[in-house]
Coordinates of C-alpha atoms in Angstrom, one line a residue:
Chain O
X150 CA 1.7 7.3 -36.3
X151 CA 1.2 10.0 -33.9
X152 CA 1.8 8.7 -30.1
X153 CA -0.1 10.0 -27.0
X154 CA 3.1 12.4 -25.6
X155 CA 3.4 14.2 -29.8
X156 CA 0.7 16.7 -28.9
X157 CA 0.6 18.6 -27.4
X158 CA -1.5 18.5 -23.4
X159 CA -4.6 20.9 -24.9
X160 CA -5.2 18.6 -27.0
X161 CA -4.7 15.7 -25.2
X162 CA -7.0 17.5 -22.9
X163 CA -10.0 17.5 -25.6
X164 CA -10.3 14.0 -25.8
X165 CA -10.0 12.4 -21.8
X166 CA -13.3 11.6 -21.2
X167 CA -12.1 11.2 -17.0
X168 CA -12.3 14.8 -14.9
X169 CA -9.3 14.4 -13.4
X170 CA -6.9 13.9 -16.2
X171 CA -8.9 16.9 -18.2
X172 CA -8.3 19.0 -15.1
X173 CA -4.3 18.3 -15.0
X174 CA -4.1 18.3 -18.7
X175 CA -5.3 21.4 -18.5
X176 CA -4.1 22.5 -15.9
X177 CA -0.2 22.2 -16.9
X178 CA -0.1 23.5 -19.9
X179 CA -2.3 27.3 -18.3
X180 CA 0.2 27.2 -16.1
X181 CA 3.5 25.7 -18.4
X182 CA 3.9 24.1 -15.7
X183 CA 5.1 19.6 -16.4
X184 CA 7.0 20.2 -12.0
X185 CA 4.9 18.0 -9.5
X186 CA 6.0 18.6 -6.4
X187 CA 6.1 15.6 -3.3
X188 CA 5.6 17.8 -0.1
X189 CA 7.0 14.4 2.5
X190 CA 7.0 16.5 5.9
X191 CA 5.4 15.4 9.1
X192 CA 4.7 18.7 10.7
X193 CA 1.6 20.5 9.3
X194 CA 2.9 23.7 9.3
X195 CA 5.8 23.0 6.7
X196 CA 3.7 21.2 4.1
X197 CA 1.4 24.7 3.7
X198 CA 4.1 26.6 3.9
X199 CA 6.6 24.5 0.9
X200 CA 3.4 24.4 -1.4
X201 CA 3.1 28.0 -0.2
X202 CA 6.1 28.2 -1.8
X203 CA 6.0 25.8 -4.7
X204 CA 2.2 25.8 -5.4
X205 CA 2.9 29.1 -8.5
X206 CA 4.9 26.6 -10.4
X207 CA 3.7 22.4 -10.6
X208 CA 0.5 21.7 -12.3
X209 CA 0.3 19.3 -9.2
X210 CA 0.9 19.1 -5.9
X211 CA 1.9 15.3 -4.5
X212 CA 1.4 14.9 -1.4
X213 CA 1.4 11.5 1.8
X214 CA -1.4 12.9 4.3
X215 CA -0.2 9.5 6.6
X216 CA 2.5 11.1 7.7
X217 CA 1.5 14.4 8.6
X218 CA 1.6 13.6 12.5
X219 CA -0.7 17.3 13.6
X220 CA -3.3 16.9 10.2
X221 CA -7.5 17.2 11.1
X222 CA -9.6 18.6 8.7
X223 CA -8.5 21.7 9.0
X224 CA -5.2 21.0 6.7
X225 CA -7.3 20.3 4.1
X226 CA -9.6 23.0 4.1
X227 CA -5.9 24.9 3.6
X228 CA -4.1 22.6 0.8
X229 CA -8.1 22.9 -1.0
X230 CA -7.4 26.9 -0.8
X231 CA -3.5 27.2 -1.5
X232 CA -4.5 24.6 -4.9
X233 CA -7.5 27.6 -5.8
X234 CA -5.4 29.9 -5.5
X235 CA -2.3 28.3 -7.5
X236 CA -4.0 26.3 -9.7
X237 CA -2.6 22.6 -8.5
X238 CA -4.5 20.1 -8.4
X239 CA -3.5 17.4 -6.0
X240 CA -2.4 13.9 -5.7
X241 CA -3.0 11.9 -3.2
X242 CA 0.6 9.0 -3.1
X243 CA -0.9 6.5 -1.3
X244 CA -1.0 3.1 -3.2
X245 CA -3.5 1.5 -2.2
X246 CA -2.8 -2.0 -2.7
X247 CA -5.5 -4.4 -0.8
X248 CA -8.4 -6.0 -1.7
X249 CA -11.7 -4.4 -3.4
X250 CA -14.0 -3.4 -0.1
X251 CA -10.8 -2.7 2.0
X252 CA -9.5 -0.3 -0.6
X253 CA -13.2 1.6 -1.3
X254 CA -13.2 2.3 2.4
X255 CA -9.2 3.5 3.3
X256 CA -10.1 5.7 -0.2
X257 CA -13.9 7.1 1.5
X258 CA -12.5 6.8 4.8
X259 CA -11.1 6.9 8.1
X260 CA -9.8 10.3 9.3
X261 CA -8.1 11.6 6.1
X262 CA -11.4 10.9 4.3
X263 CA -9.4 11.0 0.4
X264 CA -11.4 10.9 -2.5
X265 CA -13.0 13.3 -0.7
X266 CA -10.2 15.9 -1.7
X267 CA -7.5 14.1 -3.7
X268 CA -8.7 14.9 -7.5
X269 CA -5.7 12.0 -7.9
X270 CA -4.8 9.0 -6.0
X271 CA -2.9 6.1 -6.8
X272 CA -2.6 2.6 -6.5
X273 CA -0.4 -0.8 -7.1
X274 CA -2.3 -4.2 -9.4
X275 CA -0.9 -6.2 -7.8
X276 CA -4.5 -7.6 -5.4
X277 CA -6.2 -8.8 -9.4
X278 CA -8.9 -5.7 -11.0
X279 CA -10.8 -6.0 -7.4
X280 CA -8.3 -2.9 -6.4
X281 CA -9.6 -0.7 -9.8
X282 CA -13.7 -1.7 -8.2
X283 CA -13.0 -1.2 -5.3
X284 CA -11.6 2.1 -6.2
X285 CA -13.5 2.9 -8.6
X286 CA -16.7 2.2 -6.1
X287 CA -16.1 5.4 -5.2
X288 CA -13.8 7.7 -6.6
X289 CA -15.6 8.2 -9.9
X290 CA -19.1 9.1 -8.7
X291 CA -16.7 12.1 -7.0
X292 CA -15.1 12.8 -10.6
X293 CA -11.8 11.5 -9.5
X294 CA -8.8 10.1 -11.7
X295 CA -6.5 6.4 -10.7
X296 CA -2.9 5.8 -11.2
X297 CA -1.3 2.8 -11.5
X298 CA 2.4 1.5 -10.5
X299 CA 3.1 0.2 -13.7
X300 CA 6.6 0.6 -13.0
X301 CA 9.2 1.7 -9.6
X302 CA 12.3 3.3 -9.9
X303 CA 14.2 1.4 -6.4
X304 CA 16.7 -0.9 -6.0
X305 CA 15.1 -4.5 -6.9
X306 CA 11.4 -3.5 -7.3
X307 CA 9.0 -6.4 -9.5
X308 CA 7.2 -4.4 -11.5
X309 CA 8.7 -5.7 -14.5
X310 CA 7.5 -7.8 -17.2
X311 CA 4.9 -9.5 -17.1
X312 CA 3.2 -7.4 -13.7
X313 CA 3.7 -4.0 -15.8
X314 CA 1.6 -5.7 -19.0
X315 CA -0.8 -6.4 -16.1
X316 CA -0.2 -3.2 -15.1
X317 CA -1.1 -2.2 -18.4
X318 CA -3.8 -4.4 -19.2
X319 CA -6.3 -3.3 -16.4
X320 CA -5.8 -0.4 -16.9
X321 CA -7.0 -0.6 -20.8
X322 CA -10.2 -2.1 -19.7
X323 CA -11.1 0.6 -17.3
X324 CA -10.3 3.4 -18.6
X325 CA -12.5 5.0 -17.5
X326 CA -11.2 5.9 -14.4
X327 CA -7.5 4.5 -15.3
X328 CA -5.6 8.2 -16.3
X329 CA -2.1 7.0 -16.6
X330 CA 0.5 5.0 -14.1
X331 CA 3.0 5.8 -12.3
X332 CA 5.8 4.4 -14.4
X333 CA 9.4 5.3 -16.2
X334 CA 8.6 5.3 -19.5
X335 CA 6.0 5.0 -22.5
X336 CA 3.3 2.3 -21.7
X337 CA 1.2 2.0 -26.6
X338 CA 1.6 -0.9 -27.1
X339 CA 2.8 -3.1 -23.4
X340 CA 0.7 -5.9 -23.5
X341 CA -1.1 -6.1 -26.0
X342 CA -1.2 -10.0 -27.5
X343 CA 0.3 -10.7 -31.0
X344 CA -1.7 -8.3 -33.3
X345 CA -3.4 -7.0 -30.6
X346 CA -4.3 -3.5 -31.2
X347 CA -5.1 -0.7 -28.8
X348 CA -7.9 1.9 -28.9
X349 CA -6.5 4.6 -31.2
X350 CA -8.1 6.6 -28.8
X351 CA -6.3 5.7 -25.8
X352 CA -3.5 8.0 -24.0
X353 CA -3.1 7.7 -20.3
X354 CA -0.9 10.1 -18.6
X355 CA 2.9 9.1 -17.2
X356 CA 4.0 10.7 -14.0
X357 CA 7.4 10.1 -13.1
X358 CA 9.7 10.2 -9.7
X359 CA 13.1 9.7 -8.9
X360 CA 13.9 13.2 -10.6
X361 CA 16.5 15.0 -10.1
X362 CA 18.8 18.8 -12.5
X363 CA 21.5 15.5 -11.3
X364 CA 21.3 12.0 -10.9
X365 CA 22.0 10.1 -7.7
X366 CA 20.0 8.0 -5.7
X367 CA 19.9 7.9 -2.0
X368 CA 20.4 5.0 0.6
X369 CA 17.1 4.0 1.3
X370 CA 18.0 2.8 -2.3
X371 CA 16.0 5.7 -4.5
X372 CA 17.4 6.4 -7.9
X373 CA 17.4 9.3 -9.9
X374 CA 17.0 10.9 -13.3
X375 CA 17.1 14.5 -14.8
X376 CA 13.9 16.4 -16.4
X377 CA 15.8 15.9 -20.0
X378 CA 15.2 12.2 -19.7
X379 CA 12.3 12.0 -18.2
X380 CA 10.4 13.7 -20.7
X381 CA 11.9 14.1 -23.4
X382 CA 13.8 11.1 -24.2
X383 CA 11.4 8.7 -22.4
X384 CA 8.8 10.5 -23.1
X385 CA 6.4 10.5 -19.5
X386 CA 4.4 13.5 -18.8
X387 CA 4.6 14.8 -15.2
X388 CA 8.0 15.0 -13.3
X389 CA 8.3 13.9 -9.5
X390 CA 10.3 16.2 -7.8
X391 CA 10.9 16.1 -3.3
X392 CA 13.6 16.8 -1.0
X393 CA 15.6 17.7 -4.5
X394 CA 13.3 21.4 -4.7
X395 CA 12.5 21.6 -0.4
X396 CA 16.0 20.9 0.7
X397 CA 15.6 20.1 4.8
X398 CA 14.5 23.8 5.6
X399 CA 11.3 25.1 4.9
X400 CA 12.1 28.4 5.2
X401 CA 14.5 28.8 3.2
X402 CA 11.9 30.1 0.7
X403 CA 14.4 32.6 -1.8
X404 CA 16.2 28.8 -2.4
X405 CA 13.0 26.7 -2.8
X406 CA 11.9 28.5 -5.2
X407 CA 14.1 29.0 -7.2
X408 CA 14.6 25.2 -7.9
X409 CA 10.9 25.0 -8.2
X410 CA 11.4 27.4 -11.1
X411 CA 14.6 25.6 -13.2
X412 CA 12.5 22.1 -12.2
X413 CA 9.5 23.8 -14.0
X414 CA 11.3 25.4 -16.6
X415 CA 13.8 22.5 -17.3
X416 CA 10.6 20.2 -17.5
X417 CA 8.7 22.6 -19.7
X418 CA 11.8 22.7 -22.5
X419 CA 12.3 19.3 -22.0
X420 CA 8.5 18.9 -23.3
X421 CA 8.7 22.2 -25.6
X422 CA 11.8 20.4 -26.9
X423 CA 9.3 16.6 -28.2
X424 CA 5.9 18.3 -29.4
X425 CA 8.1 21.1 -31.6
X426 CA 6.2 24.0 -29.4
X427 CA 6.6 26.7 -32.4
Chain Y
X111 CA 14.0 -34.1 7.7
X112 CA 10.9 -32.3 9.6
X113 CA 8.4 -29.1 8.3
X114 CA 8.4 -25.8 10.4
X115 CA 4.4 -26.9 10.1
X116 CA 5.0 -30.1 11.9
X117 CA 6.4 -28.9 14.3
X118 CA 4.9 -27.4 17.5
X119 CA 3.6 -23.7 17.8
X120 CA 5.6 -24.4 21.1
X121 CA 8.9 -25.8 20.1
X122 CA 9.8 -22.4 17.2
X123 CA 8.8 -20.4 19.3
X124 CA 12.0 -21.0 21.3
X125 CA 14.0 -21.3 17.7
X126 CA 12.5 -17.5 16.2
X127 CA 15.2 -14.5 17.0
X128 CA 12.4 -12.0 16.2
X129 CA 10.4 -10.5 19.8
X130 CA 7.0 -10.5 17.3
X131 CA 7.2 -13.7 16.7
X132 CA 7.7 -15.0 20.2
X133 CA 5.1 -14.0 20.8
X134 CA 3.1 -14.6 18.8
X135 CA 3.5 -18.5 18.5
X136 CA 3.7 -18.2 23.0
X137 CA -0.2 -16.3 22.3
X138 CA -1.2 -19.0 20.7
X139 CA 0.8 -22.0 22.1
X140 CA -1.3 -20.1 25.5
X141 CA -4.5 -19.3 23.8
X142 CA -4.7 -22.4 21.2
X143 CA -5.7 -20.4 19.3
X144 CA -4.5 -19.6 15.7
X145 CA -8.1 -17.7 14.8
X146 CA -6.7 -14.4 14.0
X147 CA -10.0 -11.8 13.3
X148 CA -9.8 -9.2 11.2
X149 CA -11.8 -6.2 12.3
X150 CA -13.4 -3.9 9.1
X151 CA -15.1 -1.3 10.2
X152 CA -15.5 2.4 10.4
X153 CA -16.5 3.7 13.8
X154 CA -14.4 2.8 16.6
X155 CA -17.6 1.8 19.0
X156 CA -18.5 -1.2 16.5
X157 CA -14.3 -2.1 16.2
X158 CA -13.5 -1.6 19.9
X159 CA -17.2 -3.9 21.1
X160 CA -16.9 -6.6 18.0
X161 CA -12.2 -7.0 19.9
X162 CA -14.4 -7.3 23.6
X163 CA -16.0 -10.8 22.2
X164 CA -13.9 -12.0 19.5
X165 CA -10.8 -11.8 22.5
X166 CA -10.7 -14.5 23.8
X167 CA -10.9 -17.2 20.5
X168 CA -8.2 -15.7 18.6
X169 CA -3.9 -15.1 18.8
X170 CA -4.3 -12.2 16.7
X171 CA -6.6 -8.8 16.1
X172 CA -6.1 -7.6 12.7
X173 CA -7.0 -3.8 12.1
X174 CA -7.4 -1.0 9.5
X175 CA -7.4 2.1 11.5
X176 CA -7.3 3.9 8.9
X177 CA -10.7 3.3 8.4
X178 CA -12.3 4.2 11.8
X179 CA -13.3 7.3 10.9
X180 CA -13.3 8.9 15.2
X181 CA -10.1 7.3 15.4
X182 CA -7.5 8.7 17.3
X183 CA -4.5 7.9 20.2
X184 CA -7.7 7.2 23.2
X185 CA -8.3 4.1 19.9
X186 CA -5.5 3.3 20.8
X187 CA -5.0 3.2 24.2
X188 CA -8.4 0.8 24.7
X189 CA -6.3 -1.6 22.3
X190 CA -3.9 -2.2 24.1
X191 CA -5.9 -2.2 27.6
X192 CA -7.6 -4.7 25.4
X193 CA -4.3 -6.8 24.2
X194 CA -3.1 -7.7 27.5
X195 CA -7.0 -8.2 28.7
X196 CA -7.6 -11.2 26.5
X197 CA -3.9 -11.8 25.8
X198 CA -3.8 -11.4 21.5
X199 CA -1.2 -9.9 19.7
X200 CA -2.1 -7.1 17.1
X201 CA -1.7 -6.7 13.2
X202 CA -1.7 -3.6 11.3
X203 CA -2.3 -4.8 7.6
X204 CA -1.0 -2.1 6.4
X205 CA 0.3 -3.9 3.7
X206 CA 3.0 -0.8 3.3
X207 CA 3.8 -1.3 -0.5
X208 CA 6.7 2.6 -0.5
X209 CA 10.6 3.7 -0.9
X210 CA 12.2 3.2 2.1
X211 CA 11.7 6.6 3.2
X212 CA 8.3 6.6 2.8
X213 CA 7.0 4.0 4.9
X214 CA 9.9 4.2 7.4
X215 CA 7.8 8.2 8.2
X216 CA 4.1 6.1 7.7
X217 CA 5.0 3.6 9.4
X218 CA 6.9 6.2 12.1
X219 CA 4.4 9.7 12.4
X220 CA 1.4 9.9 11.2
X221 CA -1.6 10.5 13.3
X222 CA -1.1 6.5 13.6
X223 CA 2.0 5.9 14.6
X224 CA 1.4 2.3 13.6
X225 CA 5.0 1.7 15.3
X226 CA 3.9 2.6 18.8
X227 CA 1.5 0.2 18.5
X228 CA 1.5 -2.9 16.3
X229 CA 3.2 -5.4 17.3
X230 CA 3.3 -6.2 13.8
X231 CA 2.8 -5.2 9.8
X232 CA 2.6 -5.8 7.1
X233 CA 4.6 -4.7 3.3
X234 CA 4.1 -5.7 -0.3
X235 CA 7.3 -7.2 -2.2
X236 CA 7.2 -4.9 -5.3
X237 CA 9.6 -2.0 -4.2
X238 CA 11.3 -4.1 -3.3
X239 CA 14.4 -4.6 -0.9
X240 CA 14.0 -0.9 0.4
X241 CA 11.0 -1.5 1.5
X242 CA 11.5 -4.2 4.3
X243 CA 15.2 -1.8 4.9
X244 CA 13.1 1.4 5.7
X245 CA 10.2 -0.5 8.4
X246 CA 12.7 -1.8 10.0
X247 CA 15.1 1.5 10.8
X248 CA 10.9 2.0 13.0
X249 CA 9.9 -1.3 13.9
X250 CA 13.7 -2.8 15.0
X251 CA 14.2 -0.8 18.2
X252 CA 10.8 -1.6 19.0
X253 CA 10.7 -5.1 18.1
X254 CA 8.0 -5.4 16.3
X255 CA 8.4 -8.1 13.3
X256 CA 6.7 -7.6 9.4
X257 CA 5.5 -10.1 6.9
X258 CA 6.6 -9.8 3.5
X259 CA 2.8 -10.5 0.8
X260 CA 4.0 -13.1 -1.1
X261 CA 0.4 -14.3 -2.8
X262 CA -2.9 -12.4 -2.1
X263 CA -6.2 -15.7 -2.0
X264 CA -7.5 -12.0 -5.0
X265 CA -8.4 -13.1 -8.5
X266 CA -6.2 -12.1 -10.9
X267 CA -4.1 -11.6 -8.8
X268 CA 0.6 -10.6 -9.5
X269 CA 1.7 -11.9 -6.9
X270 CA 2.4 -15.1 -9.0
X271 CA 5.1 -17.1 -10.0
X272 CA 8.6 -15.0 -9.9
X273 CA 7.3 -12.8 -7.9
X274 CA 6.7 -14.8 -4.8
X275 CA 10.1 -15.8 -5.1
X276 CA 11.7 -12.5 -4.8
X277 CA 9.7 -12.2 -1.7
X278 CA 10.8 -15.3 0.1
X279 CA 14.6 -13.9 -0.8
X280 CA 13.8 -11.4 0.6
X281 CA 12.4 -12.4 3.5
X282 CA 15.4 -15.1 3.8
X283 CA 17.8 -11.5 3.6
X284 CA 16.1 -10.2 6.1
X285 CA 14.8 -12.7 8.7
X286 CA 15.6 -10.2 12.3
X287 CA 13.3 -8.1 11.7
X288 CA 11.2 -10.2 8.5
X289 CA 9.0 -13.3 10.4
X290 CA 6.5 -14.3 7.8
X291 CA 4.5 -14.4 5.5
X292 CA 0.8 -12.9 4.1
X293 CA 0.4 -15.9 1.9
X294 CA -2.2 -19.1 0.9
X295 CA 0.9 -21.9 0.7
X296 CA 4.0 -22.1 2.6
X297 CA 7.0 -21.1 1.4
X298 CA 10.4 -23.8 2.2
X299 CA 12.1 -24.3 -0.7
X300 CA 10.3 -20.6 -2.0
X301 CA 13.2 -19.3 -4.3
X302 CA 16.1 -21.3 -3.5
X303 CA 18.2 -21.5 -7.0
X304 CA 18.9 -25.6 -7.7
X305 CA 21.6 -27.1 -5.6
X306 CA 21.0 -24.6 -3.1
X307 CA 19.4 -24.6 0.4
X308 CA 17.8 -22.7 3.0
X309 CA 19.0 -22.6 7.3
X310 CA 18.1 -25.7 9.2
X311 CA 16.5 -22.8 11.1
X312 CA 14.6 -21.3 9.1
X313 CA 10.6 -21.1 10.1
X314 CA 7.8 -18.5 8.3
X315 CA 5.1 -17.8 9.6
X316 CA 2.0 -18.3 7.2
X317 CA -1.1 -16.1 7.8
X318 CA -4.0 -17.0 6.3
X319 CA -6.8 -14.3 4.9
X320 CA -9.6 -15.9 3.3
X321 CA -11.1 -18.4 5.7
X322 CA -14.8 -18.6 5.8
X323 CA -16.4 -22.0 7.2
X324 CA -18.0 -22.4 3.9
X325 CA -15.5 -21.3 0.8
X326 CA -17.1 -19.3 -1.5
X327 CA -17.2 -15.4 -2.3
X328 CA -17.7 -11.7 -2.6
X329 CA -17.9 -9.6 -5.8
X330 CA -15.5 -7.5 -5.0
X331 CA -12.8 -11.0 -5.7
X332 CA -12.5 -11.8 -2.7
X333 CA -12.3 -15.9 -1.9
X334 CA -12.4 -18.1 0.5
X335 CA -11.0 -21.8 1.9
X336 CA -12.2 -23.4 5.3
X337 CA -9.9 -23.8 8.4
X338 CA -9.5 -27.1 7.5
X339 CA -8.0 -26.4 4.1
X340 CA -5.5 -23.7 4.9
X341 CA -4.0 -25.2 8.2
X342 CA -3.8 -29.2 7.3
X343 CA -4.2 -28.9 3.6
X344 CA -2.2 -25.7 3.3
X345 CA -0.1 -25.7 6.3
X346 CA -0.1 -22.6 7.5
X347 CA -0.2 -20.9 10.9
X348 CA -2.5 -18.6 11.7
X349 CA -6.5 -18.2 9.7
X350 CA -7.8 -15.0 9.2
X351 CA -11.4 -14.9 9.0
X352 CA -13.5 -10.6 9.5
X353 CA -16.8 -10.9 8.6
X354 CA -18.1 -14.7 8.1
X355 CA -17.6 -14.1 12.6
X356 CA -18.6 -10.8 13.5
X357 CA -21.1 -10.4 10.3
X358 CA -23.1 -7.0 10.3
X359 CA -23.8 -6.2 13.6
X360 CA -21.9 -5.4 15.9
X361 CA -24.3 -5.9 18.4
X362 CA -24.9 -10.1 19.0
X363 CA -22.4 -10.9 20.2
X364 CA -23.7 -14.1 21.4
X365 CA -23.5 -15.5 17.6
X366 CA -20.3 -13.7 17.3
X367 CA -18.0 -15.0 20.8
X368 CA -20.1 -18.8 19.3
X369 CA -19.1 -18.6 15.0
X370 CA -15.3 -17.2 16.7
X371 CA -15.6 -20.6 19.0
X372 CA -16.6 -22.7 16.7
X373 CA -14.4 -21.3 14.1
X374 CA -10.4 -22.0 17.0
X375 CA -11.8 -25.0 17.7
X376 CA -11.7 -26.2 13.7
X377 CA -8.6 -23.9 13.0
X378 CA -7.0 -26.1 16.0
X379 CA -8.4 -29.8 15.1
X380 CA -7.1 -28.7 12.6
X381 CA -3.5 -28.2 14.0
X382 CA -3.0 -30.6 16.2
X383 CA -4.2 -33.4 13.5
X384 CA -1.1 -31.8 11.8
X385 CA 0.9 -31.7 14.5
X386 CA -0.4 -35.6 16.3
X387 CA -1.0 -33.8 19.8
X388 CA -1.5 -36.2 22.3

């Protein structure tokens, strides 16, 4: 049996039903990039500058819009312009984790209006299926897609065992909206009862943070793996890199572009080995 | 052995170390209220109006600041004025659930600057202890307190068994900052190894959502218990009520005040039975 990650991104795009999943896979194929950059800065000027520099090398930009001190809706318009200019998907990493009614409001309302501009967002499965119900009520009519956090890469995380299995079961029940997972590994077979089989066309995308060219960690409990470990060895689909690319000085545009290019090339090389690119 | 919830809020305030825990317990004693109102509306005008009406009856106002469509920092100033006028504690129900570095930024920065005004906030334990480390780096210098979500009241929640035990263990390791739990029950003894004893002065506050005068549920998976079940039978400290008090029309101030008063009285009566008030 051929597993989803042994097929090309292009083939997989043809079998997806969710518009955000299709958009992401087609973008990856078109740009030959499985690199996502997580832009975790607090000033709009730096935020937009970094995105403009790494834009050519990424399939996806991951945001924490709620850390921008000088946020207004104009930032979103500029982000959307950059998304068109450089052809990337937008993923607001909000990690929704409340009851259905609350997440529906947090997703669609407030000053950030995430559902109106972010192609993809994510949620912790911890509240149970109602978190998906709530988010889908706002996101599905807009063609958005949801990732569930099936695993985290921090020390002492509780996303293990039954927790991860339940996340996958919740996703299987809502394949119209849940397009994949934030995880460290592929999830095929996870959470299936003995003798139970997943649908033949089940194909969840795996987006993986905690990626660095050299494996190491930080003082806040984050741990790192290399692009080859993530894409080739673990079969993940998108690798998410943050400070490893843009460092601490957004004005060093040549350095940032060179790093993004290197990650992109390493990630694509690992993918090509995985699917046996011609 | 006398358990924490068998003592009065006043006695318990004397043994706490965290300023936010002391403030909350003293406020409860002073106002004879263990009622918190969760104000989940999207317009600032409604938000402030409801708080002004329920203010006299509550020890705490719970906010979802990120659902306010017309938020600006002026809202915070008005919220703080109401907090002084009516003598209540502020709890932003943000449910932080990311890695340490990110939650530190989400808590202190962005347009909402939660750490600067919210006495108490909360976090899911799912990322592991680093979520507490990150939040405490911003909150502890300001005298803030953190609640961990040890249990949720939604159908199919994953906050069970080992998950809840780990939450309590994380809290025990950081009693300077973690002042209690969002939970349905008391947590004494939870997560202790065989033969292990908790510190004698361990006293976590239990704040409990999902409270209604009549038990029922909503279509998004929320489930309800009565004040007596929550405060007397389960020994929880603060009961959190939302739409059950302010309904759908914020202009019905008399109705809202009457409901808040009724909840306050039922909650305090249950507390008095618990601690055998003279």
